[in-house]
Amino acid sequence: MTRLREALKGMADEMPAPASTVDLAELALANHQRNRRRITVATTFFATVAIVGVMTAGVTLTGARQVAQEPATKTVPDLPAGSVGALSLAYPTDCKQVREPKPGIDCSEAEWQVVTRVGKTYRVPQALTHTVKDRRVPVALSRDGRMFAYYSRQAQTYVVRDMEAGTEVTSPVKVGEERIDIGSMLVVSDDGRYLAFDPREGSKQPGLLIDVRTGKTVSLNGEYEAIGIKDGLVEMVRYRKTDLWLMPVKGGGKPVRFDGTYIMFSELAPDRRTVAAVEFDELRRNKLTLLDAKTGRMLRKVPVRGVPAKAGLVGVRIWSSASEVVLDYQVGVRLRSYGLNVGTGRLRHLADYPDVGFKQAALPGSW
Amino acid sequence: MDRHEGFREFVLARQQALRQTAYLLVGDTHLAEDLLQSVLMKVAGHWHKLARGGNPEAYTRKALVNQYISWRRRSQPEVPSADPPEHGVSYDEAALDRIVLRRALAKLTRKQRAVIVLRFWEDLTEAQTAEALGCSIGNVKSQTHHALARLRTLAPELSADFQEVAK
């Protein structure tokens, strides 16, 4: 059996066996009969009532995905004008399970919510979560959480909001909603001036670097993914080789090639030379590699100590100091951040994030 | 005998396999349960026909795939990067493959993902896959080619394996 088949089997085995208390056949029969009664017996008025009843009963009976909680839109205030302070997290709210007109998931009412560093949550209904073609729309937080970039359907382009100053800048360059495709990516610079947009991760479609002050754009090589903008350099990675290209925001520069397959790149360290990444074969060994971004040379390996039990590394992010890089782990259903001292290999717990489920949470400097 | 007895037996015998297929299609336990439940509801409605010489399993599989593809506003709750390992902090190779594959599958179109699941998990032939998807064999070949090409891009570390599969 091939690795693909083995991996599919492994994934399939993650599906837990049905609980002994749940009889799938009886549930299906009950829902089917309830549905038939609704269609054949009810008057228009009662049919309307029955639909609501069936929806509610169906969800309760199946014990499956919960319908998105109403309070998300009723109790969370809108992002006010003015300053609210830097953000620690942005996440999209749940889509809704619907039974009519066809059973499925409706994301038309999903919205982005942001959490400030002091723990206040706000709705940002003007930030689009899904395109008309149902593609997920990313947002981006700058490394310090001060800048929040989102897509505005009304403006048909990206908007950068300074959360400290409360000001907004709309990109003078329009980006049609239809350009946002599967796995679209977005990163924003610390000063909010530059946005890098990749229409489709993993494709060769060129990306776009936008200077939102001047409207000037630079096309980004589609074979690379832009993962950060810092100190006037766009950090771009091509995974197959692996190549790293620190491209000046005006364009130019050239990539360096690393000997090996690396994933989960950090931003450029404060020494403007080092990046941390995970060598693909070493992900299971909790080992980080420091690489020279100028020569492509491997500098050294850092064995990570003190990894929490049942934790999976999901990203290597920003440098909090010259000796500490931030790692994000998924522990159960929650996301936790740790600072890794690259000298000692020790982890320092930095933050726990609210349980916002398996969604596209955006963290400062994440991509 | 209860007229639904056959349906109950069918569900009892096949539920875990159907749940796993649903899970591979949507990548989320709860959504998979929703998908399967909505499909079984339809199967229950057609059982009297299926019991008279139909092929309940093929019908259910086809309904599962079609329902999955037609969920126009499906959320994608899969974590785009990784899942926690099942065995504490150490990743074995298989766990790593699953993480990479899950991430890559999440970026395929619904039809491409369905083709991968039907061809390489259900082990259906191209003709059976075409029947399940309601398309031509040529379309299945083309979708498989594109899906594997995309997986090669998204999961280059496994590309040798995909090339092997594509042969």
Short mmCIF file of C-alpha atoms in Angstrom, two decimals:
data_model
loop_
_atom_site.label_atom_id
_atom_site.label_comp_id
_atom_site.label_asym_id
_atom_site.label_seq_id
_atom_site.Cartn_x
_atom_site.Cartn_y
_atom_site.Cartn_z
CA MET A 1 0.00 0.00 0.00
CA THR A 2 1.32 3.43 -0.89
CA ARG A 3 1.97 6.20 1.60
CA LEU A 4 -1.05 8.01 0.20
CA ARG A 5 -3.31 5.08 0.97
CA GLU A 6 -1.70 4.61 4.37
CA ALA A 7 -2.17 8.29 5.17
CA LEU A 8 -5.81 8.17 4.05
CA LYS A 9 -6.36 5.13 6.22
CA GLY A 10 -4.69 6.87 9.13
CA MET A 11 -6.96 9.87 8.69
CA ALA A 12 -10.04 7.66 8.38
CA ASP A 13 -9.10 5.91 11.61
CA GLU A 14 -9.28 9.28 13.37
CA MET A 15 -13.05 9.18 12.91
CA PRO A 16 -14.29 7.81 16.21
CA ALA A 17 -16.70 4.91 16.26
CA PRO A 18 -20.32 5.98 16.85
CA ALA A 19 -21.34 6.19 20.47
CA SER A 20 -23.32 3.18 21.57
CA THR A 21 -26.17 5.49 22.53
CA VAL A 22 -26.50 6.85 19.00
CA ASP A 23 -28.48 4.75 16.55
CA LEU A 24 -27.77 6.24 13.14
CA ALA A 25 -30.52 4.24 11.44
CA GLU A 26 -33.20 5.32 13.92
CA LEU A 27 -32.12 8.94 13.69
CA ALA A 28 -32.25 8.83 9.91
CA LEU A 29 -35.69 7.22 9.96
CA ALA A 30 -36.99 9.70 12.50
CA ASN A 31 -35.69 12.66 10.52
CA HIS A 32 -37.01 11.23 7.28
CA GLN A 33 -40.48 10.66 8.71
CA ARG A 34 -40.53 14.07 10.33
CA ASN A 35 -39.54 15.60 7.02
CA ARG A 36 -42.31 13.75 5.18
CA ARG A 37 -44.92 14.87 7.67
CA ARG A 38 -43.77 18.43 7.29
CA ILE A 39 -44.12 18.31 3.51
CA THR A 40 -47.43 16.49 3.23
CA VAL A 41 -49.50 17.59 6.19
CA ALA A 42 -48.65 21.07 7.29
CA THR A 43 -50.34 24.17 6.04
CA THR A 44 -48.16 27.02 4.90
CA PHE A 45 -48.20 28.56 8.34
CA PHE A 46 -47.61 25.35 10.20
CA ALA A 47 -45.02 24.29 7.65
CA THR A 48 -43.02 27.34 8.56
CA VAL A 49 -43.24 26.46 12.22
CA ALA A 50 -42.47 22.82 11.50
CA ILE A 51 -39.33 23.69 9.57
CA VAL A 52 -37.97 25.44 12.59
CA GLY A 53 -39.00 22.47 14.71
CA VAL A 54 -37.33 19.98 12.40
CA MET A 55 -34.19 22.02 12.27
CA THR A 56 -34.00 22.23 16.02
CA ALA A 57 -34.96 18.62 16.60
CA GLY A 58 -32.58 17.43 13.92
CA VAL A 59 -29.63 19.16 15.46
CA THR A 60 -30.50 17.97 18.93
CA LEU A 61 -31.09 14.42 17.84
CA THR A 62 -28.00 13.99 15.76
CA GLY A 63 -25.87 15.45 18.48
CA ALA A 64 -23.75 16.78 15.67
CA ARG A 65 -22.24 20.17 14.97
CA GLN A 66 -23.90 22.82 17.03
CA VAL A 67 -25.66 25.64 15.30
CA ALA A 68 -23.61 28.80 15.68
CA GLN A 69 -24.44 30.59 18.87
CA GLU A 70 -26.59 33.66 18.45
CA PRO A 71 -24.88 35.61 21.21
CA ALA A 72 -21.84 35.91 18.98
CA THR A 73 -23.60 38.64 17.07
CA LYS A 74 -25.80 39.99 19.89
CA THR A 75 -23.44 40.36 22.80
CA VAL A 76 -20.17 41.20 21.13
CA PRO A 77 -19.97 44.92 20.37
CA ASP A 78 -18.94 46.31 17.02
CA LEU A 79 -15.40 47.57 16.69
CA PRO A 80 -15.77 51.24 17.65
CA ALA A 81 -14.20 54.15 15.88
CA GLY A 82 -10.99 55.22 17.52
CA SER A 83 -8.33 53.37 19.40
CA VAL A 84 -8.92 49.97 21.00
CA GLY A 85 -5.31 48.90 21.36
CA ALA A 86 -3.23 46.20 19.71
CA LEU A 87 -4.76 42.83 18.88
CA SER A 88 -3.76 39.39 20.03
CA LEU A 89 -6.07 37.38 17.79
CA ALA A 90 -8.60 37.55 14.97
CA TYR A 91 -10.93 34.70 14.12
CA PRO A 92 -14.03 34.04 12.02
CA THR A 93 -17.24 33.05 13.77
CA ASP A 94 -19.07 29.82 13.04
CA CYS A 95 -20.99 29.13 9.90
CA LYS A 96 -24.56 27.98 10.41
CA GLN A 97 -25.99 24.59 9.78
CA VAL A 98 -29.12 24.95 7.68
CA ARG A 99 -31.73 22.45 6.55
CA GLU A 100 -33.48 24.65 4.01
CA PRO A 101 -33.57 25.01 1.10
CA LYS A 102 -30.96 22.23 1.10
CA PRO A 103 -29.12 20.78 4.06
CA GLY A 104 -25.71 22.33 4.32
CA ILE A 105 -23.60 25.00 5.89
CA ASP A 106 -24.32 28.68 5.43
CA CYS A 107 -21.42 31.06 6.00
CA SER A 108 -23.24 34.18 4.85
CA GLU A 109 -23.55 35.43 8.43
CA ALA A 110 -20.08 34.48 9.59
CA GLU A 111 -17.94 37.44 10.54
CA TRP A 112 -14.49 38.28 11.77
CA GLN A 113 -14.04 39.06 15.42
CA VAL A 114 -10.90 40.47 16.98
CA VAL A 115 -9.53 40.15 20.50
CA THR A 116 -7.36 42.91 21.93
CA ARG A 117 -4.35 42.28 24.12
CA VAL A 118 -6.40 43.23 27.15
CA GLY A 119 -8.99 40.62 26.23
CA LYS A 120 -11.82 42.67 24.73
CA THR A 121 -13.62 41.14 21.77
CA TYR A 122 -15.18 43.13 18.95
CA ARG A 123 -17.12 42.25 15.82
CA VAL A 124 -15.75 43.48 12.52
CA PRO A 125 -18.70 42.92 10.19
CA GLN A 126 -17.11 44.99 7.45
CA ALA A 127 -14.32 42.39 7.14
CA LEU A 128 -15.34 39.74 4.62
CA THR A 129 -15.03 36.08 5.69
CA HIS A 130 -16.13 34.30 2.51
CA THR A 131 -16.28 35.39 -1.11
CA VAL A 132 -19.34 34.90 -3.29
CA LYS A 133 -17.62 31.74 -4.52
CA ASP A 134 -17.33 30.56 -0.92
CA ARG A 135 -13.57 31.00 -0.71
CA ARG A 136 -12.30 31.85 2.72
CA VAL A 137 -10.94 35.39 2.94
CA PRO A 138 -7.85 35.87 5.11
CA VAL A 139 -7.03 38.74 7.42
CA ALA A 140 -3.58 39.68 8.69
CA LEU A 141 -2.20 41.13 11.90
CA SER A 142 1.14 42.92 11.97
CA ARG A 143 3.88 41.49 14.20
CA ASP A 144 2.94 43.76 17.07
CA GLY A 145 -0.80 43.37 16.58
CA ARG A 146 -1.22 47.07 15.85
CA MET A 147 -2.21 46.77 12.20
CA PHE A 148 -5.22 44.75 11.15
CA ALA A 149 -5.68 44.14 7.43
CA TYR A 150 -8.97 42.85 6.08
CA TYR A 151 -10.92 42.68 2.85
CA SER A 152 -13.83 45.06 2.43
CA ARG A 153 -16.52 44.00 -0.02
CA GLN A 154 -17.75 47.55 -0.19
CA ALA A 155 -14.32 48.89 -1.14
CA GLN A 156 -13.50 45.81 -3.24
CA THR A 157 -10.02 45.82 -1.81
CA TYR A 158 -8.04 45.54 1.39
CA VAL A 159 -8.22 47.96 4.25
CA VAL A 160 -5.54 48.44 6.90
CA ARG A 161 -6.70 49.62 10.28
CA ASP A 162 -4.34 51.00 12.87
CA MET A 163 -5.81 49.67 16.11
CA GLU A 164 -3.79 52.06 18.29
CA ALA A 165 -4.64 55.22 16.37
CA GLY A 166 -8.07 54.11 15.20
CA THR A 167 -7.36 55.19 11.63
CA GLU A 168 -7.98 53.26 8.44
CA VAL A 169 -6.31 53.29 5.06
CA THR A 170 -8.06 51.72 2.09
CA SER A 171 -5.75 50.34 -0.55
CA PRO A 172 -5.91 52.55 -3.64
CA VAL A 173 -5.40 49.37 -5.65
CA LYS A 174 -8.58 47.38 -6.16
CA VAL A 175 -8.36 43.63 -5.70
CA GLY A 176 -11.44 41.99 -7.16
CA GLU A 177 -13.19 39.57 -4.81
CA GLU A 178 -13.00 36.94 -7.54
CA ARG A 179 -9.20 36.97 -7.25
CA ILE A 180 -9.39 35.51 -3.77
CA ASP A 181 -9.07 31.80 -4.35
CA ILE A 182 -8.52 28.66 -2.30
CA GLY A 183 -5.91 29.13 0.40
CA SER A 184 -5.45 32.83 -0.30
CA MET A 185 -2.83 34.44 1.95
CA LEU A 186 -2.29 37.94 3.28
CA VAL A 187 0.47 39.58 5.30
CA VAL A 188 0.86 43.18 6.45
CA SER A 189 3.95 45.15 7.42
CA ASP A 190 4.41 46.61 10.91
CA ASP A 191 3.72 50.14 9.72
CA GLY A 192 0.68 49.01 7.74
CA ARG A 193 2.11 50.44 4.55
CA TYR A 194 2.66 47.21 2.67
CA LEU A 195 0.34 44.32 2.01
CA ALA A 196 1.35 41.09 0.32
CA PHE A 197 -1.50 39.16 -1.22
CA ASP A 198 -1.24 35.65 -2.60
CA PRO A 199 -4.43 34.71 -4.47
CA ARG A 200 -3.94 30.98 -4.11
CA GLU A 201 -1.44 29.23 -1.91
CA GLY A 202 0.52 26.49 -3.62
CA SER A 203 -0.27 27.71 -7.12
CA LYS A 204 1.94 29.62 -9.53
CA GLN A 205 -0.45 32.55 -9.72
CA PRO A 206 1.62 35.66 -9.02
CA GLY A 207 1.00 37.51 -5.81
CA LEU A 208 0.85 41.25 -5.33
CA LEU A 209 2.72 43.59 -3.02
CA ILE A 210 0.73 46.78 -2.51
CA ASP A 211 2.03 50.04 -1.10
CA VAL A 212 -1.23 51.34 0.33
CA ARG A 213 0.16 54.86 0.66
CA THR A 214 1.22 55.36 -2.94
CA GLY A 215 -0.77 52.70 -4.75
CA LYS A 216 2.41 51.27 -6.28
CA THR A 217 2.44 47.52 -6.73
CA VAL A 218 5.11 44.91 -7.25
CA SER A 219 4.24 41.53 -8.69
CA LEU A 220 5.39 38.64 -6.52
CA ASN A 221 6.74 35.50 -8.14
CA GLY A 222 3.92 32.96 -8.01
CA GLU A 223 6.27 30.12 -7.16
CA TYR A 224 6.90 31.72 -3.79
CA GLU A 225 4.65 32.36 -0.83
CA ALA A 226 5.00 35.70 0.94
CA ILE A 227 5.06 34.94 4.66
CA GLY A 228 6.06 38.28 6.15
CA ILE A 229 7.14 41.86 5.56
CA LYS A 230 9.73 43.34 7.89
CA ASP A 231 12.29 46.11 7.66
CA GLY A 232 11.57 46.75 4.00
CA LEU A 233 11.96 43.12 3.00
CA VAL A 234 9.27 40.72 1.86
CA GLU A 235 10.05 37.22 3.08
CA MET A 236 9.11 34.69 0.46
CA VAL A 237 9.52 30.94 0.51
CA ARG A 238 9.46 28.35 -2.22
CA TYR A 239 8.89 25.04 -0.52
CA ARG A 240 9.88 22.40 -2.99
CA LYS A 241 13.56 23.28 -3.13
CA THR A 242 13.63 25.03 -0.40
CA ASP A 243 14.39 28.65 -1.38
CA LEU A 244 14.11 31.81 0.69
CA TRP A 245 13.91 35.18 -0.99
CA LEU A 246 14.16 38.35 1.05
CA MET A 247 12.87 40.69 -1.59
CA PRO A 248 13.13 44.47 -1.05
CA VAL A 249 9.69 46.06 -1.22
CA LYS A 250 10.79 47.87 -4.40
CA GLY A 251 11.60 44.52 -5.99
CA GLY A 252 14.92 42.84 -6.70
CA GLY A 253 17.18 40.70 -4.60
CA LYS A 254 17.66 37.03 -5.18
CA PRO A 255 16.78 33.85 -3.36
CA VAL A 256 19.09 31.58 -1.45
CA ARG A 257 18.71 27.82 -1.48
CA PHE A 258 18.86 25.64 1.59
CA ASP A 259 20.18 22.13 1.50
CA GLY A 260 17.14 20.18 2.68
CA THR A 261 13.38 20.48 2.88
CA TYR A 262 12.27 23.05 5.39
CA ILE A 263 8.83 24.14 6.52
CA MET A 264 7.42 26.57 9.11
CA PHE A 265 9.79 29.48 8.61
CA SER A 266 10.13 32.25 11.17
CA GLU A 267 10.58 35.85 10.24
CA LEU A 268 14.10 37.21 9.89
CA ALA A 269 15.76 37.41 13.30
CA PRO A 270 16.88 40.75 14.74
CA ASP A 271 20.41 40.04 13.48
CA ARG A 272 18.89 40.39 9.97
CA ARG A 273 20.60 37.20 8.96
CA THR A 274 19.09 34.22 10.76
CA VAL A 275 15.80 32.46 10.18
CA ALA A 276 14.43 29.52 12.14
CA ALA A 277 12.63 26.69 10.38
CA VAL A 278 11.78 23.05 10.83
CA GLU A 279 13.47 20.47 8.68
CA PHE A 280 10.64 18.33 7.41
CA ASP A 281 12.18 15.05 8.52
CA GLU A 282 12.76 16.44 12.00
CA LEU A 283 9.29 17.68 12.84
CA ARG A 284 8.67 14.59 14.92
CA ARG A 285 11.95 15.09 16.75
CA ASN A 286 11.08 18.52 18.16
CA LYS A 287 14.08 20.10 16.57
CA LEU A 288 14.41 23.55 15.08
CA THR A 289 17.07 24.56 12.56
CA LEU A 290 18.69 27.97 12.41
CA LEU A 291 19.58 28.95 8.86
CA ASP A 292 21.69 31.70 7.37
CA ALA A 293 19.34 33.66 5.13
CA LYS A 294 22.23 35.24 3.26
CA THR A 295 24.28 32.19 2.35
CA GLY A 296 21.78 29.35 2.75
CA ARG A 297 24.13 27.66 5.20
CA MET A 298 22.70 25.67 8.08
CA LEU A 299 23.89 27.35 11.27
CA ARG A 300 22.84 24.86 13.93
CA LYS A 301 20.12 22.62 15.27
CA VAL A 302 18.15 23.51 18.37
CA PRO A 303 16.53 20.57 20.19
CA VAL A 304 13.31 21.88 21.76
CA ARG A 305 12.88 20.93 25.43
CA GLY A 306 9.75 21.03 27.53
CA VAL A 307 7.23 20.51 24.76
CA PRO A 308 3.81 20.04 26.39
CA ALA A 309 2.21 16.64 26.21
CA LYS A 310 -0.05 16.01 23.25
CA ALA A 311 1.07 19.18 21.55
CA GLY A 312 1.59 19.61 17.85
CA LEU A 313 3.72 22.39 16.43
CA VAL A 314 1.64 24.51 14.06
CA GLY A 315 3.99 27.37 13.35
CA VAL A 316 7.25 29.18 13.97
CA ARG A 317 6.46 32.85 14.01
CA ILE A 318 8.26 35.98 15.18
CA TRP A 319 11.37 36.73 17.18
CA SER A 320 10.49 38.30 20.52
CA SER A 321 14.18 39.05 21.20
CA ALA A 322 17.55 38.26 19.71
CA SER A 323 17.52 34.89 21.44
CA GLU A 324 13.84 33.95 21.54
CA VAL A 325 11.55 32.87 18.72
CA VAL A 326 7.83 32.30 19.19
CA LEU A 327 6.40 28.85 18.47
CA ASP A 328 2.69 28.07 18.28
CA TYR A 329 1.43 24.70 19.40
CA GLN A 330 -1.96 23.14 19.15
CA VAL A 331 -2.73 21.49 22.46
CA GLY A 332 -6.04 19.67 22.22
CA VAL A 333 -8.33 22.16 20.51
CA ARG A 334 -6.51 25.20 21.83
CA LEU A 335 -3.67 27.23 20.51
CA ARG A 336 -0.76 28.10 22.80
CA SER A 337 2.31 30.21 22.18
CA TYR A 338 5.73 29.54 23.64
CA GLY A 339 8.99 31.42 23.43
CA LEU A 340 11.91 29.20 22.51
CA ASN A 341 15.31 30.26 23.77
CA VAL A 342 17.46 29.23 20.82
CA GLY A 343 20.51 29.12 23.09
CA THR A 344 19.16 26.68 25.66
CA GLY A 345 16.29 25.05 23.73
CA ARG A 346 13.96 25.79 26.63
CA LEU A 347 10.34 26.78 26.06
CA ARG A 348 8.65 29.61 27.92
CA HIS A 349 4.87 29.72 28.02
CA LEU A 350 3.67 33.00 26.54
CA ALA A 351 -0.04 32.85 25.82
CA ASP A 352 -3.15 30.71 25.66
CA TYR A 353 -5.76 31.66 23.11
CA PRO A 354 -9.51 31.35 23.55
CA ASP A 355 -11.13 28.19 22.27
CA VAL A 356 -12.28 29.46 18.91
CA GLY A 357 -12.30 26.00 17.40
CA PHE A 358 -10.56 24.77 14.33
CA LYS A 359 -10.71 27.93 12.38
CA GLN A 360 -8.50 30.35 10.61
CA ALA A 361 -7.32 32.22 13.65
CA ALA A 362 -4.85 34.94 12.75
CA LEU A 363 -2.12 35.82 15.25
CA PRO A 364 0.29 38.76 15.15
CA GLY A 365 2.84 38.08 12.44
CA SER A 366 1.31 34.75 11.47
CA TRP A 367 0.75 33.74 7.88
CA MET B 1 -40.91 -8.00 9.57
CA ASP B 2 -40.57 -4.24 9.98
CA ARG B 3 -40.22 -2.64 6.53
CA HIS B 4 -37.22 -0.69 7.79
CA GLU B 5 -35.41 -3.73 9.13
CA GLY B 6 -33.22 -4.03 6.02
CA PHE B 7 -32.27 -0.37 6.29
CA ARG B 8 -31.29 -0.81 9.94
CA GLU B 9 -29.16 -3.83 9.11
CA PHE B 10 -27.49 -1.99 6.28
CA VAL B 11 -26.62 0.99 8.48
CA LEU B 12 -25.41 -1.23 11.29
CA ALA B 13 -23.13 -3.16 8.96
CA ARG B 14 -21.74 -0.24 7.00
CA GLN B 15 -21.88 2.72 9.36
CA GLN B 16 -18.24 2.87 10.31
CA ALA B 17 -17.02 2.63 6.72
CA LEU B 18 -19.50 5.30 5.65
CA ARG B 19 -18.52 7.52 8.56
CA GLN B 20 -14.88 7.21 7.59
CA THR B 21 -15.58 8.09 3.97
CA ALA B 22 -17.62 11.08 5.09
CA TYR B 23 -14.78 12.14 7.38
CA LEU B 24 -12.20 11.91 4.61
CA LEU B 25 -14.43 14.06 2.44
CA VAL B 26 -15.04 16.86 4.92
CA GLY B 27 -12.15 16.48 7.36
CA ASP B 28 -14.22 17.22 10.45
CA THR B 29 -15.99 14.80 12.77
CA HIS B 30 -19.14 16.84 13.29
CA LEU B 31 -19.54 17.83 9.68
CA ALA B 32 -18.99 14.21 8.67
CA GLU B 33 -21.77 13.15 11.01
CA ASP B 34 -24.05 15.83 9.57
CA LEU B 35 -23.21 14.78 6.03
CA LEU B 36 -23.83 11.12 6.70
CA GLN B 37 -27.01 11.76 8.64
CA SER B 38 -28.51 13.87 5.85
CA VAL B 39 -27.60 11.20 3.31
CA LEU B 40 -28.99 8.34 5.40
CA MET B 41 -32.22 10.28 5.67
CA LYS B 42 -32.47 10.19 1.87
CA VAL B 43 -31.48 6.54 1.75
CA ALA B 44 -34.24 5.75 4.23
CA GLY B 45 -36.72 7.45 1.90
CA HIS B 46 -35.60 5.35 -1.06
CA TRP B 47 -35.08 2.12 0.80
CA HIS B 48 -38.11 0.37 -0.59
CA LYS B 49 -36.68 0.81 -4.11
CA LEU B 50 -33.12 -0.02 -3.10
CA ALA B 51 -34.27 -3.17 -1.33
CA ARG B 52 -35.79 -4.37 -4.60
CA GLY B 53 -32.61 -5.06 -6.50
CA GLY B 54 -30.84 -1.76 -6.01
CA ASN B 55 -27.31 -1.35 -4.70
CA PRO B 56 -27.69 0.46 -1.37
CA GLU B 57 -23.98 0.85 -0.80
CA ALA B 58 -23.28 2.36 -4.23
CA TYR B 59 -26.33 4.60 -3.90
CA THR B 60 -25.28 5.78 -0.45
CA ARG B 61 -21.72 6.43 -1.57
CA LYS B 62 -22.95 8.36 -4.57
CA ALA B 63 -25.34 10.39 -2.44
CA LEU B 64 -22.55 11.07 0.05
CA VAL B 65 -20.22 12.41 -2.61
CA ASN B 66 -22.91 14.44 -4.36
CA GLN B 67 -24.12 15.94 -1.12
CA TYR B 68 -20.55 16.84 -0.17
CA ILE B 69 -19.89 18.48 -3.52
CA SER B 70 -23.18 20.38 -3.40
CA TRP B 71 -22.57 21.89 0.03
CA ARG B 72 -21.94 25.28 -1.46
CA ARG B 73 -21.36 27.05 1.78
CA ARG B 74 -19.50 24.46 3.69
CA SER B 75 -17.16 25.77 6.32
CA GLN B 76 -13.63 24.41 6.29
CA PRO B 77 -12.84 23.81 9.89
CA GLU B 78 -9.64 21.93 9.24
CA VAL B 79 -6.57 23.45 10.74
CA PRO B 80 -4.52 24.59 7.81
CA SER B 81 -1.22 23.59 9.27
CA ALA B 82 -1.23 20.60 11.58
CA ASP B 83 -3.09 18.42 13.99
CA PRO B 84 -1.88 17.31 17.39
CA PRO B 85 -0.03 14.04 17.25
CA GLU B 86 -1.86 11.06 18.66
CA HIS B 87 1.14 9.79 20.55
CA GLY B 88 2.25 12.68 22.68
CA VAL B 89 5.10 14.79 21.48
CA SER B 90 6.78 12.37 19.13
CA TYR B 91 5.60 12.26 15.55
CA ASP B 92 6.00 8.97 13.82
CA GLU B 93 6.29 8.99 10.08
CA ALA B 94 2.69 7.96 9.53
CA ALA B 95 1.42 10.76 11.78
CA LEU B 96 3.53 13.21 9.85
CA ASP B 97 2.15 11.97 6.55
CA ARG B 98 -1.37 12.43 7.90
CA ILE B 99 -0.64 15.99 8.95
CA VAL B 100 0.81 16.85 5.56
CA LEU B 101 -1.94 15.07 3.67
CA ARG B 102 -4.72 16.63 5.73
CA ARG B 103 -3.31 20.06 5.05
CA ALA B 104 -3.03 19.33 1.35
CA LEU B 105 -6.49 17.77 1.03
CA ALA B 106 -8.03 20.86 2.59
CA LYS B 107 -6.77 22.87 -0.36
CA LEU B 108 -8.22 20.68 -3.11
CA THR B 109 -11.50 21.42 -4.80
CA ARG B 110 -14.39 19.30 -3.58
CA LYS B 111 -14.42 17.20 -6.70
CA GLN B 112 -10.67 16.64 -6.61
CA ARG B 113 -10.90 15.60 -2.99
CA ALA B 114 -13.79 13.27 -3.75
CA VAL B 115 -11.79 11.64 -6.54
CA ILE B 116 -8.83 11.05 -4.23
CA VAL B 117 -11.06 9.52 -1.56
CA LEU B 118 -12.96 7.31 -3.98
CA ARG B 119 -9.92 6.12 -5.94
CA PHE B 120 -7.38 5.69 -3.17
CA TRP B 121 -9.46 5.11 -0.05
CA GLU B 122 -12.52 3.32 -1.41
CA ASP B 123 -10.30 1.71 -4.06
CA LEU B 124 -12.95 2.20 -6.72
CA THR B 125 -12.08 1.73 -10.37
CA GLU B 126 -12.20 4.71 -12.69
CA ALA B 127 -15.53 3.46 -14.00
CA GLN B 128 -16.99 3.09 -10.50
CA THR B 129 -15.67 6.52 -9.55
CA ALA B 130 -17.27 7.99 -12.67
CA GLU B 131 -20.55 6.36 -11.71
CA ALA B 132 -20.37 7.73 -8.17
CA LEU B 133 -19.56 11.22 -9.37
CA GLY B 134 -21.98 11.13 -12.26
CA CYS B 135 -19.32 12.05 -14.81
CA SER B 136 -17.30 10.42 -17.58
CA ILE B 137 -14.26 8.18 -17.09
CA GLY B 138 -12.22 10.79 -18.96
CA ASN B 139 -13.30 13.37 -16.43
CA VAL B 140 -12.26 11.08 -13.57
CA LYS B 141 -8.84 10.62 -15.19
CA SER B 142 -8.46 14.33 -15.63
CA GLN B 143 -9.62 15.13 -12.08
CA THR B 144 -7.27 12.50 -10.67
CA HIS B 145 -4.38 13.91 -12.64
CA HIS B 146 -5.06 17.45 -11.48
CA ALA B 147 -5.67 16.38 -7.88
CA LEU B 148 -2.38 14.48 -7.72
CA ALA B 149 -0.53 17.33 -9.40
CA ARG B 150 -1.90 19.70 -6.80
CA LEU B 151 -1.03 17.34 -3.97
CA ARG B 152 2.50 17.18 -5.37
CA THR B 153 2.72 20.95 -5.10
CA LEU B 154 1.12 21.15 -1.69
CA ALA B 155 2.90 18.16 -0.18
CA PRO B 156 6.20 17.97 -2.05
CA GLU B 157 7.65 15.71 0.59
CA LEU B 158 5.23 13.00 -0.48
CA SER B 159 5.58 13.70 -4.18
CA ALA B 160 7.49 10.50 -4.89
CA ASP B 161 4.57 8.58 -3.52
CA PHE B 162 2.04 10.50 -5.59
CA GLN B 163 4.10 9.94 -8.71
CA GLU B 164 4.10 6.28 -7.92
CA VAL B 165 0.34 6.32 -7.48
CA ALA B 166 -0.22 8.24 -10.69
CA LYS B 167 1.55 5.60 -12.75
#
